[in-house]
Amino acid sequence: MHSSPLTVIKLRRDVAARYARMNRLWLTARNAYRRLHEAPIQDFIALRDAALRLDQLDRGRAALLRDLKALAD
């Protein structure tokens, strides 16, 4: 399938914007996990939920980064 250069540019911009948003969400989730982990009294349920969220965002961020790299070629 041949795509026009304009379509590729629009797709790159879209994926880059989604990656930037995902990266901000990941940073927020990482900070929340660190705060929960370093708390003097730990809430294990919240800590587990934060770890799951961080893992989910990390997988999404990695997928978007792969897409972005593929579009750069």
Rosetta silent file (secondary structure, phi, psi, omega in degrees, C-alpha in Angstrom):
SEQUENCE: MHSSPLTVIKLRRDVAARYARMNRLWLTARNAYRRLHEAPIQDFIALRDAALRLDQLDRGRAALLRDLKALAD
SCORE:     score description
SCORE:     0.000 S_00000001
   1 L     0.000  127.961  179.232    0.000    0.000    0.000 S_00000001
   2 L  -100.865  126.958  178.249    1.393    3.355   -1.020 S_00000001
   3 L  -106.791  149.231  177.327    0.560    6.327    1.164 S_00000001
   4 L   -74.391  153.823  179.443    0.892    9.914    0.173 S_00000001
   5 H   -58.393  -34.602  179.534    3.536   11.952    1.976 S_00000001
   6 H   -65.654  -39.249  178.477    0.842   14.151    3.497 S_00000001
   7 H   -64.618  -41.455  179.214   -0.903   11.130    4.999 S_00000001
   8 H   -64.423  -41.717  179.389    2.354    9.896    6.511 S_00000001
   9 H   -63.173  -44.408  178.644    3.064   13.336    7.995 S_00000001
  10 H   -63.330  -40.064  179.447   -0.416   13.517    9.520 S_00000001
  11 H   -65.606  -41.366  176.855   -0.025   10.013   10.930 S_00000001
  12 H   -60.999  -43.945  179.777    3.370   10.879   12.450 S_00000001
  13 H   -63.068  -41.805  179.818    1.906   13.989   14.084 S_00000001
  14 H   -63.718  -46.881 -179.860   -1.007   11.999   15.470 S_00000001
  15 H   -66.333  -38.848  178.780    1.214    9.240   16.870 S_00000001
  16 H   -64.383  -40.524  178.315    3.654   11.805   18.297 S_00000001
  17 H   -66.766  -40.761  177.359    0.823   13.648   20.049 S_00000001
  18 H   -65.129  -38.409  178.360   -0.548   10.380   21.435 S_00000001
  19 H   -65.867  -42.123  179.371    2.946    9.405   22.624 S_00000001
  20 H   -61.754  -43.018  177.671    3.435   12.776   24.339 S_00000001
  21 H   -64.473  -43.850 -179.918    0.095   12.399   26.139 S_00000001
  22 H   -64.110  -37.599  178.972    0.899    8.806   27.108 S_00000001
  23 H   -65.606  -40.588  176.877    4.309    9.867   28.394 S_00000001
  24 H   -63.507  -42.726  177.568    2.716   12.556   30.607 S_00000001
  25 H   -62.931  -39.469  179.272    0.242   10.006   31.969 S_00000001
  26 H   -65.019  -42.772  178.684    3.098    7.561   32.612 S_00000001
  27 H   -62.978  -40.720  177.733    5.125   10.184   34.481 S_00000001
  28 H   -63.488  -43.789  179.517    2.101   11.031   36.627 S_00000001
  29 H   -66.351  -37.603  178.521    1.492    7.352   37.374 S_00000001
  30 H   -65.289  -41.643  178.238    5.162    6.801   38.200 S_00000001
  31 H   -65.536  -39.266  177.977    5.145    9.699   40.652 S_00000001
  32 H   -64.015  -42.422  178.623    1.958    8.400   42.283 S_00000001
  33 H   -62.577  -44.373  179.905    3.508    4.944   42.640 S_00000001
  34 H   -62.200  -41.908  178.296    6.673    6.398   44.177 S_00000001
  35 H   -61.958  -43.793  179.465    4.652    8.474   46.669 S_00000001
  36 H   -65.500  -39.787 -178.531    2.650    5.414   47.688 S_00000001
  37 H   -68.178  -34.813 -177.212    5.774    3.265   47.945 S_00000001
  38 H   -90.109   -1.122 -179.625    7.633    5.799   50.090 S_00000001
  39 L   -65.627  144.953 -179.952    4.690    6.505   52.411 S_00000001
  40 L   -63.278  -36.278  176.157    5.301    5.629   56.073 S_00000001
  41 L  -117.572  116.066 -173.306    2.106    3.568   56.166 S_00000001
  42 L   -91.784  136.605  173.052    1.535    1.737   52.917 S_00000001
  43 L   -97.211  101.393 -172.247   -1.839    1.077   51.391 S_00000001
  44 H   -66.880  -31.844  178.525   -1.124   -2.183   49.583 S_00000001
  45 H   -67.435  -46.044  178.248   -4.300   -2.148   47.522 S_00000001
  46 H   -65.311  -37.478  179.061   -3.570    1.362   46.218 S_00000001
  47 H   -64.682  -42.214  178.097    0.074    0.411   45.670 S_00000001
  48 H   -64.625  -43.896  178.886   -0.946   -2.644   43.617 S_00000001
  49 H   -62.027  -40.316  178.989   -3.427   -0.578   41.578 S_00000001
  50 H   -65.847  -39.320  178.768   -0.755    2.054   40.939 S_00000001
  51 H   -66.246  -40.832  178.000    1.722   -0.620   39.831 S_00000001
  52 H   -63.779  -43.108  178.713   -0.843   -2.129   37.456 S_00000001
  53 H   -62.856  -42.733  179.650   -1.637    1.304   35.995 S_00000001
  54 H   -63.052  -41.801  178.694    2.066    2.050   35.577 S_00000001
  55 H   -65.125  -43.108  179.571    2.602   -1.277   33.799 S_00000001
  56 H   -62.003  -45.308  179.459   -0.384   -0.703   31.510 S_00000001
  57 H   -67.355  -34.580  179.517    0.809    2.780   30.565 S_00000001
  58 H   -65.631  -40.896  177.484    4.353    1.519   30.055 S_00000001
  59 H   -65.774  -40.759  177.570    3.161   -1.102   27.563 S_00000001
  60 H   -65.576  -40.040  179.299    1.094    1.495   25.707 S_00000001
  61 H   -65.451  -40.737  178.691    3.969    3.935   25.655 S_00000001
  62 H   -65.069  -39.777  178.954    6.327    1.279   24.276 S_00000001
  63 H   -64.573  -43.108  178.672    3.841    0.378   21.535 S_00000001
  64 H   -65.273  -36.877  178.521    3.451    4.009   20.498 S_00000001
  65 H   -65.631  -39.516  175.919    7.216    4.462   20.455 S_00000001
  66 H   -62.497  -42.676  178.242    7.552    1.440   18.145 S_00000001
  67 H   -62.173  -42.439 -179.167    4.890    2.915   15.858 S_00000001
  68 H   -63.903  -41.491  177.911    6.639    6.261   15.871 S_00000001
  69 H   -66.232  -37.765  179.239    9.969    4.671   14.974 S_00000001
  70 H   -65.705  -36.204  179.258    8.335    2.652   12.191 S_00000001
  71 H   -74.337  -19.454 -179.584    6.838    5.822   10.715 S_00000001
  72 H   -74.968  -21.130 -179.146   10.220    7.547   10.811 S_00000001
  73 L   -76.061    0.000    0.000   11.618    5.074    8.262 S_00000001
